[in-house]
Structures are given as C-alpha cells and as structure tokens.
Coordinates of C-alpha atoms and ligand atoms in Angstrom, one line a residue:
X1470 CA -26.5 -31.4 64.1
X1471 CA -29.7 -30.2 65.8
X1472 CA -30.4 -26.5 66.4
X1473 CA -30.1 -26.9 70.1
X1474 CA -26.8 -28.8 69.9
X1475 CA -25.3 -26.3 67.6
X1476 CA -26.3 -23.5 69.9
X1477 CA -24.7 -25.3 72.8
X1478 CA -21.6 -25.9 70.8
X1479 CA -21.5 -22.3 69.8
X1480 CA -21.9 -21.3 73.4
X1481 CA -19.0 -23.5 74.5
X1482 CA -16.8 -22.3 71.7
X1483 CA -17.5 -18.7 72.6
X1484 CA -16.9 -19.4 76.2
X1485 CA -13.7 -21.3 75.5
X1486 CA -12.5 -18.5 73.3
X1487 CA -13.2 -16.0 76.0
X1488 CA -11.4 -18.2 78.6
X1489 CA -8.3 -18.6 76.4
X1490 CA -8.4 -14.8 75.9
X1491 CA -8.5 -14.2 79.6
X1492 CA -5.8 -16.8 80.3
X1493 CA -3.4 -15.4 77.7
X1494 CA -3.9 -11.7 78.5
X1495 CA -1.1 -10.1 80.3
X1496 CA -1.7 -9.2 83.9
X1497 CA -0.6 -6.0 85.4
X1498 CA -0.5 -5.7 89.2
X1499 CA -0.6 -2.6 91.3
X1500 CA -0.7 -2.3 95.1
X1501 CA -2.3 0.7 96.6
X1502 CA -1.8 1.3 100.3
X1503 CA -4.1 4.0 101.5
X1504 CA -3.1 5.8 104.7
X1505 CA -3.5 9.0 106.6
X1506 CA -0.6 11.4 106.2
X1507 CA 0.3 14.9 107.3
X1508 CA 1.4 17.0 104.2
X1509 CA 1.8 20.7 103.4
X1510 CA 1.5 20.7 99.6
X1511 CA 1.2 24.5 99.4
X1512 CA 4.1 25.2 101.8
X1513 CA 1.9 26.3 104.7
X1514 CA 2.4 24.6 108.0
X1515 CA -0.9 24.7 109.9
X1516 CA -1.7 24.5 113.5
X1517 CA -4.2 21.8 113.1
X1518 CA -3.9 18.1 112.8
X1519 CA -3.7 17.1 109.1
X1520 CA -3.7 13.4 109.9
X1521 CA -7.0 13.1 108.1
X1522 CA -5.4 13.7 104.7
X1523 CA -5.6 10.5 102.7
X1524 CA -2.7 9.4 100.5
X1525 CA -2.0 6.5 98.3
X1526 CA 1.4 4.8 98.8
X1527 CA 2.3 7.9 100.7
X1528 CA 2.5 9.9 97.4
X1529 CA 0.7 13.0 96.3
X1530 CA -0.6 12.4 93.7
X1531 CA -0.8 8.7 94.0
X1532 CA 1.4 6.5 91.7
X1533 CA 0.6 6.4 88.0
X1534 CA -1.2 3.3 86.7
X1535 CA -0.4 2.4 83.1
X1536 CA -1.6 -0.5 81.1
X1537 CA -2.1 -1.7 77.5
X1538 CA -5.4 -2.5 75.8
X1539 CA -6.3 -6.2 76.4
X1540 CA -4.3 -6.3 79.7
X1541 CA -6.0 -7.6 82.8
X1542 CA -5.4 -4.9 85.4
X1543 CA -5.3 -6.0 89.0
X1544 CA -5.3 -3.3 91.6
X1545 CA -5.0 -4.5 95.2
X1546 CA -6.3 -1.8 97.5
X1547 CA -5.5 -1.8 101.2
X1548 CA -7.5 0.4 103.5
X1549 CA -5.1 1.4 106.3
X1550 CA -7.0 4.5 107.3
X1551 CA -7.4 5.4 111.0
X1552 CA -10.7 6.7 112.3
X1553 CA -12.5 3.6 110.9
X1554 CA -13.0 5.3 107.6
X1555 CA -14.4 3.4 104.6
X1556 CA -12.8 3.4 101.2
X1557 CA -13.6 2.5 97.6
X1558 CA -11.5 3.3 94.5
X1559 CA -13.2 4.4 91.2
X1560 CA -11.5 4.2 87.9
X1561 CA -12.8 7.3 86.3
X1562 CA -13.7 6.9 82.6
X1563 CA -13.3 3.2 82.6
X1564 CA -16.5 1.7 81.2
X1565 CA -16.3 -1.6 83.2
X1566 CA -18.1 -3.6 80.5
X1567 CA -19.1 -7.0 82.0
X1568 CA -17.4 -6.0 85.3
X1569 CA -19.9 -3.4 86.8
X1570 CA -19.0 -4.7 90.2
X1571 CA -15.5 -3.1 89.8
X1572 CA -16.8 0.4 89.4
X1573 CA -16.0 1.4 93.0
X1574 CA -19.1 3.3 94.0
X1575 CA -20.0 2.7 97.7
X1576 CA -23.2 0.7 98.3
X1577 CA -24.0 0.9 94.6
X1578 CA -21.5 -1.4 93.0
X1579 CA -19.8 -2.8 96.1
X1580 CA -19.8 -2.5 99.9
X1581 CA -17.1 -0.1 101.1
X1582 CA -13.7 -1.5 102.0
X1583 CA -13.6 -1.3 105.8
X1584 CA -10.6 0.0 107.7
X1585 CA -8.0 -2.8 108.0
X1586 CA -9.5 -4.7 105.0
X1587 CA -8.5 -4.9 101.3
X1588 CA -10.1 -5.4 98.0
X1589 CA -8.9 -6.4 94.5
X1590 CA -10.2 -4.5 91.5
X1591 CA -9.8 -6.7 88.5
X1592 CA -10.9 -5.7 85.0
X1593 CA -9.8 -5.7 81.4
X1594 CA -8.4 -2.6 79.8
X1595 CA -10.8 -1.8 77.0
X1596 CA -10.0 1.6 75.6
X1597 CA -7.0 3.9 75.2
X1598 CA -6.7 7.4 76.7
X1599 CA -6.2 9.6 79.7
X1600 CA -8.1 8.6 82.9
X1601 CA -7.6 8.8 86.6
X1602 CA -8.5 6.8 89.7
X1603 CA -9.7 8.3 92.9
X1604 CA -11.4 7.4 96.2
X1605 CA -15.2 7.6 95.9
X1606 CA -15.8 8.1 99.7
X1607 CA -16.4 11.5 101.3
X1608 CA -13.8 14.2 100.4
X1609 CA -10.9 11.7 100.4
X1610 CA -10.4 12.3 96.7
X1611 CA -9.0 15.8 97.6
X1612 CA -5.7 14.0 97.8
X1613 CA -6.4 10.3 97.1
X1614 CA -6.0 10.1 93.3
X1615 CA -3.6 9.2 90.6
X1616 CA -3.3 9.1 86.8
X1617 CA -4.5 6.1 84.9
X1618 CA -3.1 5.9 81.4
X1619 CA -4.2 3.2 78.8
X1620 CA -2.2 2.8 75.7
X1621 CA -2.2 0.6 72.6
X1622 CA 0.8 0.0 70.4
X1623 CA -0.8 0.3 67.0
X1624 CA -3.1 3.2 67.7
X1625 CA -0.5 5.1 69.8
X1626 CA 1.9 4.7 66.9
X1627 CA -0.5 6.4 64.6
X1628 CA -1.0 9.3 67.0
X1629 CA 2.7 9.5 67.8
X1630 CA 3.7 9.6 64.1
X1631 CA 1.0 12.1 63.2
X1632 CA 2.0 14.6 65.9
X1633 CA 5.7 13.6 66.0
X1634 CA 6.0 13.7 69.8
X1635 CA 8.8 12.0 71.6
X1636 CA 7.8 12.0 75.2
X1637 CA 4.8 12.5 77.5
X1638 CA 4.2 14.4 80.7
X1639 CA 1.2 14.3 82.9
X1640 CA -0.3 17.1 85.0
X1641 CA -2.8 16.5 87.7
X1642 CA -4.7 19.5 88.9
X1643 CA -6.4 19.6 92.3
X1644 CA -7.5 22.0 95.0
X1645 CA -6.6 22.1 98.7
X1646 CA -8.1 23.5 101.9
X1647 CA -6.4 24.8 105.0
X1648 CA -8.9 22.9 107.1
X1649 CA -9.2 19.4 108.4
X1650 CA -10.7 17.2 105.6
X1651 CA -12.9 15.1 107.9
X1652 CA -14.2 18.3 109.5
X1653 CA -15.2 19.7 106.1
X1654 CA -16.8 16.4 105.2
X1655 CA -18.8 16.3 108.4
X1656 CA -19.9 19.9 107.8
X1657 CA -21.3 19.0 104.4
X1658 CA -23.4 16.1 105.8
X1659 CA -24.5 18.0 108.9
X1660 CA -28.1 19.4 109.4
X1661 CA -28.1 22.2 108.5
X1662 CA -25.1 21.7 106.2
X1663 CA -22.0 23.8 106.6
X1664 CA -20.3 24.7 103.2
X1665 CA -16.6 24.0 103.0
X1666 CA -15.8 27.4 101.4
X1667 CA -13.4 28.1 98.6
X1668 CA -10.1 26.2 98.4
X1669 CA -6.9 27.8 99.8
X1670 CA -4.7 26.6 96.9
X1671 CA -4.7 25.2 93.5
X1672 CA -2.2 22.3 93.3
X1673 CA -0.3 21.0 90.3
X1674 CA 1.2 17.6 90.6
X1675 CA 1.0 17.8 94.4
X1676 CA 2.6 21.2 94.8
X1677 CA 2.3 24.9 94.8
X1678 CA 3.0 27.8 97.1
X1679 CA 0.1 29.4 99.0
X1680 CA 1.8 32.8 98.8
X1681 CA 5.2 34.3 98.3
X1682 CA 6.1 34.1 101.9
X1683 CA 7.4 30.7 101.0
X1684 CA 10.7 30.1 99.3
X1685 CA 10.4 31.8 96.0
X1686 CA 13.9 31.5 94.4
X1687 CA 14.3 28.7 91.8
X1688 CA 10.6 27.8 92.2
X1689 CA 11.5 25.4 95.1
X1690 CA 7.9 25.0 96.1
X1691 CA 6.5 24.3 92.6
X1692 CA 6.3 21.3 90.4
X1693 CA 8.8 21.5 87.6
X1694 CA 8.1 20.0 84.2
X1695 CA 11.4 19.5 82.3
X1696 CA 11.5 19.8 78.6
X1697 CA 14.1 20.3 75.9
X1698 CA 14.0 22.8 73.1
X1699 CA 13.3 21.4 69.7
X1700 CA 10.9 18.7 70.8
X1701 CA 7.2 18.0 70.8
X1702 CA 5.6 16.6 73.9
X1703 CA 2.2 15.1 74.6
X1704 CA 0.9 16.7 77.8
X1705 CA -1.9 14.9 79.6
X1706 CA -3.9 17.2 81.9
X1707 CA -6.3 15.7 84.5
X1708 CA -9.0 17.7 86.4
X1709 CA -8.8 16.0 89.8
X1710 CA -10.3 19.0 91.7
X1711 CA -12.8 18.6 94.5
X1712 CA -14.7 21.8 93.7
X1713 CA -12.9 24.0 91.3
X1714 CA -13.3 24.5 87.5
X1715 CA -9.9 25.7 86.2
X1716 CA -8.5 27.6 83.3
X1717 CA -5.0 26.3 82.4
X1718 CA -2.3 27.8 80.3
X1719 CA 1.4 27.9 79.7
X1720 CA 3.1 31.2 79.3
X1721 CA 4.0 32.0 75.6
X1722 CA 3.0 28.5 74.4
X1723 CA 0.0 27.4 72.3
X1724 CA -1.6 24.1 73.1
X1725 CA -2.6 21.7 70.3
X1726 CA -5.6 19.9 71.7
X1727 CA -5.8 16.2 70.5
X1728 CA -7.7 14.2 73.2
X1729 CA -10.8 14.8 75.3
X1730 CA -11.8 12.3 78.0
X1731 CA -10.0 9.4 76.3
X1732 CA -11.3 10.2 72.8
X1733 CA -9.1 11.6 70.0
X1734 CA -10.4 14.7 68.3
X1735 CA -9.4 16.7 65.2
X1736 CA -6.5 18.9 66.5
X1737 CA -7.4 22.4 67.7
X1738 CA -4.9 25.0 68.6
X1739 CA -5.9 26.9 71.8
X1740 CA -4.2 29.3 74.1
X1741 CA -5.8 27.9 77.2
X1742 CA -7.9 25.0 78.5
X1743 CA -10.9 25.0 80.8
X1744 CA -10.8 21.9 82.9
X1745 CA -13.7 21.0 85.2
X1746 CA -13.5 18.3 87.9
X1747 CA -13.4 14.9 86.1
X1748 CA -12.3 16.1 82.7
X1749 CA -9.1 15.2 80.9
X1750 CA -7.3 16.5 77.9
X1751 CA -4.1 15.8 75.9
X1752 CA -2.3 18.5 74.0
X1753 CA 0.9 18.7 72.0
X1754 CA 3.4 21.2 73.3
X1755 CA 5.9 22.4 70.7
X1756 CA 9.2 23.7 72.0
X1757 CA 10.8 24.2 68.6
X1758 CA 10.9 28.0 68.4
X1759 CA 11.0 29.1 72.1
X1760 CA 13.8 30.8 73.9
X1761 CA 15.4 28.5 76.5
X1762 CA 13.9 29.8 79.7
X1763 CA 11.6 29.0 82.6
X1764 CA 7.9 29.5 81.9
X1765 CA 4.9 29.7 84.1
X1766 CA 2.4 27.0 84.0
X1767 CA -0.8 28.3 85.6
X1768 CA -4.2 27.0 86.7
X1769 CA -6.8 29.5 88.0
X1770 CA -10.3 29.1 89.3
X1771 CA -13.3 30.2 87.2
X1772 CA -17.0 30.1 87.9
X1773 CA -16.6 30.9 91.6
X1774 CA -16.6 34.3 93.3
X1775 CA -13.5 33.9 95.3
X1776 CA -10.4 32.8 93.4
X1777 CA -7.1 32.0 95.0
X1778 CA -4.6 32.6 92.2
X1779 CA -1.7 30.4 93.3
X1780 CA -1.9 27.4 91.0
X1781 CA 1.6 27.5 89.5
X1782 CA 4.1 25.1 88.1
X1783 CA 7.2 25.7 86.0
X1784 CA 8.0 24.6 82.5
X1785 CA 11.8 24.4 82.6
X1786 CA 13.8 24.1 79.3
X1787 CA 17.0 22.1 79.6
X1788 CA 20.0 24.4 80.2
X1789 CA 17.7 27.3 81.4
X1790 CA 19.3 29.2 84.2
X1791 CA 17.8 28.2 87.5
X1792 CA 17.8 31.8 88.9
X1793 CA 16.6 33.8 85.9
X1794 CA 13.1 34.2 87.4
X1795 CA 11.6 34.5 90.7
X1796 CA 8.2 32.9 90.6
X1797 CA 5.6 34.7 92.7
X1798 CA 2.0 33.8 93.1
X1799 CA -0.6 36.3 91.8
X1800 CA 1.9 37.9 89.3
X1801 CA 1.7 35.4 86.5
X1802 CA 0.5 36.0 83.0
X1803 CA -3.3 36.5 82.7
X1804 CA -5.7 33.8 81.7
X1805 CA -9.1 34.5 80.1
X1806 CA -12.2 35.1 82.2
X1807 CA -15.2 32.7 82.3
X1808 CA -16.1 31.5 78.9
X1809 CA -19.6 30.1 78.5
X1810 CA -19.6 26.8 76.5
X1811 CA -15.9 26.8 76.2
X1812 CA -15.5 23.8 73.8
X1813 CA -19.2 23.0 73.2
X1814 CA -19.7 22.2 69.5
X1815 CA -16.2 23.3 68.7
X1816 CA -14.4 20.0 68.4
X1817 CA -15.0 16.9 66.2
X1818 CA -13.9 13.3 66.4
X1819 CA -10.6 12.4 64.8
X1820 CA -11.6 11.2 61.3
X1821 CA -10.4 7.8 59.9
X1822 CA -9.3 6.7 63.3
X1823 CA -10.0 3.0 63.7
X1824 CA -10.4 3.0 67.4
X1825 CA -13.5 5.3 67.4
X1826 CA -16.4 4.2 69.6
X1827 CA -19.5 3.0 67.5
X1828 CA -17.4 3.2 64.4
X1829 CA -17.3 7.0 64.8
X1830 CA -21.0 7.2 64.1
X1831 CA -23.5 9.2 66.1
X1832 CA -27.0 7.6 66.2
X1833 CA -29.3 10.0 64.4
X1834 CA -32.3 9.5 66.6
X1835 CA -33.0 8.5 70.2
X1836 CA -35.6 6.0 71.5
X1837 CA -35.9 7.4 75.0
X1838 CA -35.5 10.9 76.5
X1839 CA -35.6 12.2 80.0
X1840 CA -34.7 15.3 81.9
X1841 CA -32.3 15.5 84.9
X1842 CA -33.0 18.8 86.6
X1843 CA -30.3 19.6 89.0
X1844 CA -30.6 22.2 91.8
X1845 CA -31.1 22.7 95.5
X1846 CA -34.2 22.0 97.6
X1847 CA -34.9 22.2 101.3
X1848 CA -36.3 19.2 103.1
X1849 CA -37.9 18.7 106.5
X1850 CA -35.3 17.2 108.8
X1851 CA -32.3 17.6 106.5
X1852 CA -32.4 21.2 105.4
X1853 CA -31.0 22.2 102.0
X1854 CA -29.6 19.5 99.8
X1855 CA -28.5 19.2 96.2
X1856 CA -31.2 17.4 94.2
X1857 CA -31.9 15.9 90.8
X1858 CA -35.6 16.0 89.9
X1859 CA -36.3 17.0 93.5
X1860 CA -34.6 13.9 94.9
X1861 CA -31.4 13.8 96.9
X1862 CA -29.5 10.6 96.6
X1863 CA -26.7 10.2 99.2
X1864 CA -25.2 6.8 98.6
X1865 CA -23.0 6.8 101.6
X1866 CA -26.0 7.1 103.9
X1867 CA -27.6 4.0 102.5
X1868 CA -25.4 1.7 104.7
X1869 CA -27.2 -1.4 103.3
X1870 CA -26.0 -5.0 103.9
X1871 CA -25.5 -5.7 100.2
X1872 CA -24.6 -3.6 97.2
X1873 CA -27.5 -2.4 95.1
X1874 CA -25.8 -4.2 92.1
X1875 CA -26.1 -7.5 94.0
X1876 CA -29.7 -6.7 94.9
X1877 CA -30.6 -6.0 91.3
X1878 CA -28.8 -9.2 90.2
X1879 CA -30.9 -11.2 92.7
X1880 CA -34.1 -9.4 91.7
X1881 CA -34.5 -7.7 95.1
X1882 CA -36.2 -4.3 95.4
X1883 CA -33.9 -1.3 95.6
X1884 CA -34.3 1.3 98.4
X1885 CA -33.9 4.2 96.0
X1886 CA -35.3 5.4 92.7
X1887 CA -33.5 4.5 89.5
X1888 CA -33.7 5.6 85.8
X1889 CA -34.4 2.4 83.8
X1890 CA -32.9 2.2 80.3
X1891 CA -33.1 -0.8 78.0
X1892 CA -30.5 -2.7 76.1
X1893 CA -29.6 -1.3 72.7
X1894 CA -31.7 1.8 73.0
X1895 CA -30.3 5.3 72.2
X1896 CA -30.9 7.5 75.2
X1897 CA -31.1 11.3 75.3
X1898 CA -30.6 12.9 78.7
X1899 CA -31.3 16.6 79.1
X1900 CA -29.2 18.1 81.9
X1901 CA -31.2 21.0 83.1
X1902 CA -29.5 23.5 85.3
X1903 CA -31.8 25.0 88.0
X1904 CA -31.2 28.0 90.1
X1905 CA -29.8 27.3 93.6
X1906 CA -31.3 28.2 96.9
X1907 CA -29.5 31.6 96.9
X1908 CA -31.1 32.6 93.6
X1909 CA -27.8 32.0 91.7
X1910 CA -26.9 29.7 88.9
X1911 CA -23.8 27.5 89.3
X1912 CA -21.9 25.4 86.8
X1913 CA -21.8 21.7 87.3
X1914 CA -19.6 19.1 85.6
X1915 CA -21.8 16.0 85.0
X1916 CA -20.1 12.7 84.8
X1917 CA -21.6 9.3 83.7
X1918 CA -20.2 6.1 85.0
X1919 CA -20.2 3.1 82.5
X1920 CA -20.8 5.4 79.5
X1921 CA -19.4 8.0 77.2
X1922 CA -21.9 10.3 75.6
X1923 CA -22.1 12.7 72.7
X1924 CA -22.9 16.3 73.5
X1925 CA -25.6 17.0 70.9
X1926 CA -27.3 20.3 71.8
X1927 CA -27.5 23.0 74.4
X1928 CA -29.5 26.1 75.2
X1929 CA -30.5 28.9 77.6
X1930 CA -33.2 28.8 80.2
X1931 CA -35.6 25.9 80.4
X1932 CA -35.3 23.0 77.9
X1933 CA -37.9 22.8 75.2
X1934 CA -37.7 20.1 72.6
X1935 CA -38.2 22.6 69.7
X1936 CA -35.0 24.4 70.8
X1937 CA -32.9 21.3 70.0
X1938 CA -30.4 22.0 67.3
X1939 CA -28.3 19.0 66.8
X1940 CA -24.6 19.7 66.5
X1941 CA -23.0 18.9 63.2
X1942 CA -20.1 16.9 64.6
X1943 CA -20.8 15.7 68.1
X1944 CA -17.8 14.4 70.0
X1945 CA -17.6 12.0 72.9
X1946 CA -16.8 12.7 76.4
X1947 CA -17.7 11.4 79.9
X1948 CA -17.7 14.6 81.9
X1949 CA -19.5 17.7 80.5
X1950 CA -19.8 21.2 82.0
X1951 CA -23.4 22.2 82.5
X1952 CA -22.8 26.0 82.3
X1953 CA -24.8 28.7 84.0
X1954 CA -25.7 30.0 80.5
X1955 CA -28.4 32.6 81.2
X1956 CA -25.9 34.6 83.1
X1957 CA -22.6 33.8 84.7
X1958 CA -22.6 32.8 88.3
X1959 CA -21.0 36.0 89.5
X1960 CA -23.6 38.3 87.7
X1961 CA -26.7 36.3 88.3
X1962 CA -28.0 38.0 91.5
X1963 CA -28.2 41.4 89.8
X1964 CA -29.6 40.2 86.6
X1965 CA -33.1 40.2 85.3
X1966 CA -32.8 36.5 85.0
X1967 CA -32.8 36.1 88.8
X1968 CA -34.5 32.9 89.9
X1969 CA -34.9 31.6 86.3
X1970 CA -33.4 28.3 85.2
X1971 CA -29.8 28.5 84.1
X1972 CA -29.6 26.6 80.8
X1973 CA -29.4 23.0 79.6
X1974 CA -27.3 20.5 77.7
X1975 CA -28.5 17.4 75.8
X1976 CA -26.3 14.3 75.7
X1977 CA -26.8 11.1 73.8
X1978 CA -25.6 7.6 74.8
X1979 CA -26.1 4.0 73.7
X1980 CA -27.4 1.6 76.3
X1981 CA -24.7 -1.1 75.6
X1982 CA -23.4 -1.7 79.1
X1983 CA -25.7 -3.6 81.4
X1984 CA -25.2 -2.5 85.0
X1985 CA -26.0 0.1 87.6
X1986 CA -24.3 3.4 86.7
X1987 CA -23.9 6.4 88.9
X1988 CA -24.5 9.7 87.1
X1989 CA -23.6 12.8 89.1
X1990 CA -22.1 16.2 89.4
X1991 CA -18.4 15.8 89.8
X1992 CA -18.1 18.7 92.2
X1993 CA -17.6 16.3 95.2
X1994 CA -19.5 18.4 97.8
X1995 CA -22.5 18.6 95.4
X1996 CA -22.3 14.8 94.9
X1997 CA -22.1 14.1 98.6
X1998 CA -25.1 16.4 99.2
X1999 CA -27.2 14.3 96.8
X2000 CA -26.7 15.6 93.3
X2001 CA -26.8 12.2 91.6
X2002 CA -28.9 9.5 90.1
X2003 CA -28.5 5.9 89.1
X2004 CA -29.1 4.4 85.6
X2005 CA -30.5 0.9 85.9
X2006 CA -29.5 -0.6 82.6
X2007 CA -30.7 -3.9 81.0
X2008 CA -31.1 -5.5 84.4
X2009 CA -31.6 -9.0 82.9
X2010 CA -28.3 -8.8 81.0
X2011 CA -26.1 -7.8 83.9
X2012 CA -23.0 -9.9 84.0
X2013 CA -20.4 -9.7 86.7
X2014 CA -17.5 -11.5 85.2
X2015 CA -14.9 -12.4 87.8
X2016 CA -11.6 -12.5 86.1
X2017 CA -9.0 -14.7 87.8
X2018 CA -6.2 -12.8 89.3
X2019 CA -3.5 -15.2 88.3
Ligands
CU3274 CU1 -22.5 20.5 90.9

C-alpha cells in the first residue's frame, strides 16, 4: 500500500472510530428555561421590582447537572427573559476540547441567545470533578447558576473507598444585593461608572436571613444540610459569588480537603476554606465523634472593607432537636481574618492517581512567557475601567455579526487584541496585580477558560524573573486568587507601599486546546468593566466538532 493510501485509510479508521464512539456514547439531556422571577432569598421583601432577577427553571440555585465521563451532555437553553436581554451559559471548568464553540462566552465563542430564542450546548464530558454552570451575560450570574458534577465509576470508586464516604452534599455560595440587578449592571457600564457597592447578604444554597428580624426559630430561613452521626460525607463547595471572596467553615468540624477545581489533591485537614468567585473544593466531613446537634455552617466575606456577616446555613444531625438553638446572624463562631496566599504552595496533586492531567507531570520549563498586568485606568470618553496591560476588553459591547471564533476560523481579522500561543508550547503567564485608581490593592480571582494551570511561583511587588522560585509540588486549578500581597486591601492606604504594585503569581499551562479562550478576573463587575484578555491558541488547528444531539 502506498504511503498516501495508508494515510487516507488511517484517517478513515480514526474518523470511523471517533464516529462509533460518538454514536455509542450515552446522551444526557437537560432543559434549562431561563426566566425573570421575583425572589427574596434573604427573607427581606423590598419595595422595588425584583423582576430582573434571572432564574433557571424557576430554581435558586438552578438544577444540578450531573454526568459521567464519556457522556455526551446536551443542555437545551431557552431564553425566556423579558426586557430583550441576551443570554449565554458557560460551563465553568469544562475544557471544551474540540468544541470551543460551546464555551458560552458572548461574541467570543458564540453570538448571544436572543430573548425568545434557544440554543443547545452539546459536548463530551472529559474530566471528573466539581464544576458549575452560569450565565456569562451582565450580572445575571448573581442568581443564574447551578452545580455541574462529573463522575466516573472507576475513579470515583477509588476515591470513595479511600475516604470511605457514603453520601455527597453540594453547597453553592453566592452574594445578593438589595437593588435591582439590571440597574446595578447599567451603573457598571455607565460613563462614569457607578460601583454596585457591597452585597447585602451571603447566600448558601439559595437562602439566608438578612438579619434576625426574620423568623429565627428552627432556622426556617436557612438552608439545612442533613447528616447522620457516624458517617463520612463528601461536601462539594462552589464559589458562585458575583463579587465576594469568602471564608467558609462548619462549627466544631474539621474539613479534610481532597479536591480543588476538579483535581484531586493529597488530603489536607483544615479548619476553614477560602473560596473566591469561580473556585470549587471538595472536603470530607466526618460526623463520627460529634454530639447530635445543630451546627452553624458559615460563610463570611474577606478582602473587602464592608462585610455583611449573614451567610449562614445549618448542619443538622439526624434526631437533633429542632428547637435547641436559635440561629442569629452575626453571632456565629468566628472565622479567621484575611490570610495572604491561603493555599498557595500548600497542596500537592494526589499521587498514583491514574486520572491526573498530563500524567501528573509538571513541565519543567516554558517556551513562552508573558505578563498580564491587571489594574484600573482612566480613558477619555469612558472614564475609569478595569484593564489588563492597559487595555479594557468588554466583550458584550462588541456586538459583532459573527462570533470571534467563527471569524478566526474563516481567517478574518479580529476587532480586538489577542495573546497568541502555539500548539504544544508550555506557556507561563505572570498575573501582575496593579494598584487601583484609589491607590489601593484588591485581590482578583483569575480564571482561564479552556485550560487548567499549575500555580508555580508568587511574590511581592513587581515581578522580576530572578524572583521566581518554582514550587516543589505545583497543583492544578482553573481559578487562582491573585492576592494583594504587599499589604492587605484594608491596610493599603495607610501603608508605605501606597501606590506600589501589589504582588504577582506565575501560572503554567500547556497549549493543548486550540480555540479562543477567555481569561479574566472572575469578580463579575471587574470582568464587565474590561478586566479580561483572549488567548488565541493554535488558530490553524481549531476544530469545532458538532456532535449530533440524537
Ligand atoms: Cu478583579
């Protein structure tokens, strides 16, 4: 057989194998109806119209989506919003290999779903772990989100056996404002912009009580997590906040941390978690030696000056008396203050775990390195914006007739700057934290679409290559906190470091996923005000595989 013929045959065989694979894979269908609803998640009835709150299937949080590795996931999304609002759904942490068009970023990977229209997101489930889906338009994700759990029989059995847990629970943490969401959104995009202010409440699984003027007996206004003494539980915690970075703890309980952003790590016993927007964790909760009672579950804001302290849920042991405790906001057990570099360099990947990305190996060197310096800048005509390398990228204002992904695919010029990375290369990105317009440093949770990355180094002030000290055991995640390391946010104004850069973090990734990938601060107002860039990866190798729905 000639070389060419053999290549053609190989191609067809590969193609045929892929097709059989797609045909045989199990399909899992979900329908998401997105509507405007009036809700009072923190028990406070307001004298304003809350019709602009966006819910999925009239639930808060939205329904859980759960699938197994290898499944084809089909999520049909119906935009039934009033006010002519656009919609897209992003599957946070899903790498979308070969399906970059399913990433749900408006004008970048798709045109928004218009009011009255619908769209099917179809992709293959490629990795296990804790994820979530959320709207990627405006501030809709304040309430339009839900958990996304991917499992795999053999790997989950290993984990389940190792930690001997029987059941799972999921906690979604979010924040809530006593203002109209659309009004807040318009303020952020106005010239000059109007900041949305601090949230009124921290919400756990769709509930809390703003203050103790609500019903306090039996914890009627709080989410209740039911457990039984003598068991071990896997608790998945999802940071679905719009703005807030939270510390999270359970009264009188230790948390055995086992998963970070969809990657298993060597277990670490902690007394609390810090969860920024976009981050996820799993921990094991052991109820063996605890008195049968009701316990506080608490989430509190850190890294902001004003901190509503009302993020409460209840861990209720089976047979615990319903009236043995009156839960009152602001009187819960105390969680630690701000901790710089909370888990940085303190975890390592779970060893001998077959499902590890890149065989569990961290590339020892990079081929390309660039700095993303995030801060604020004032522009003529638009006033102060959030920027990366002095450029403010606001995707929703692009309003182009085609998605950028389609443009790149057809070799058209893009209307915005991208960061080009090449196939197979190892890329180092330095996230440099710059002082904001008010002279203060803030913390920013940076998220990469299409990629996980290793955190490999960090430091104070301005990044200098000679300051790089590679971590011994880098672990993978997809959302990392860029801390205000020179001085905490709340001390900065009075410090001698005033107006100096606030620290940096270096991350490493492998360019193994051709596409256009959004990289941004996951604080939604910062993202909307431009704190984002686009990775243009291996343009010539971009594939947009359309998987049949049936
Ligand atoms: Cu930010």
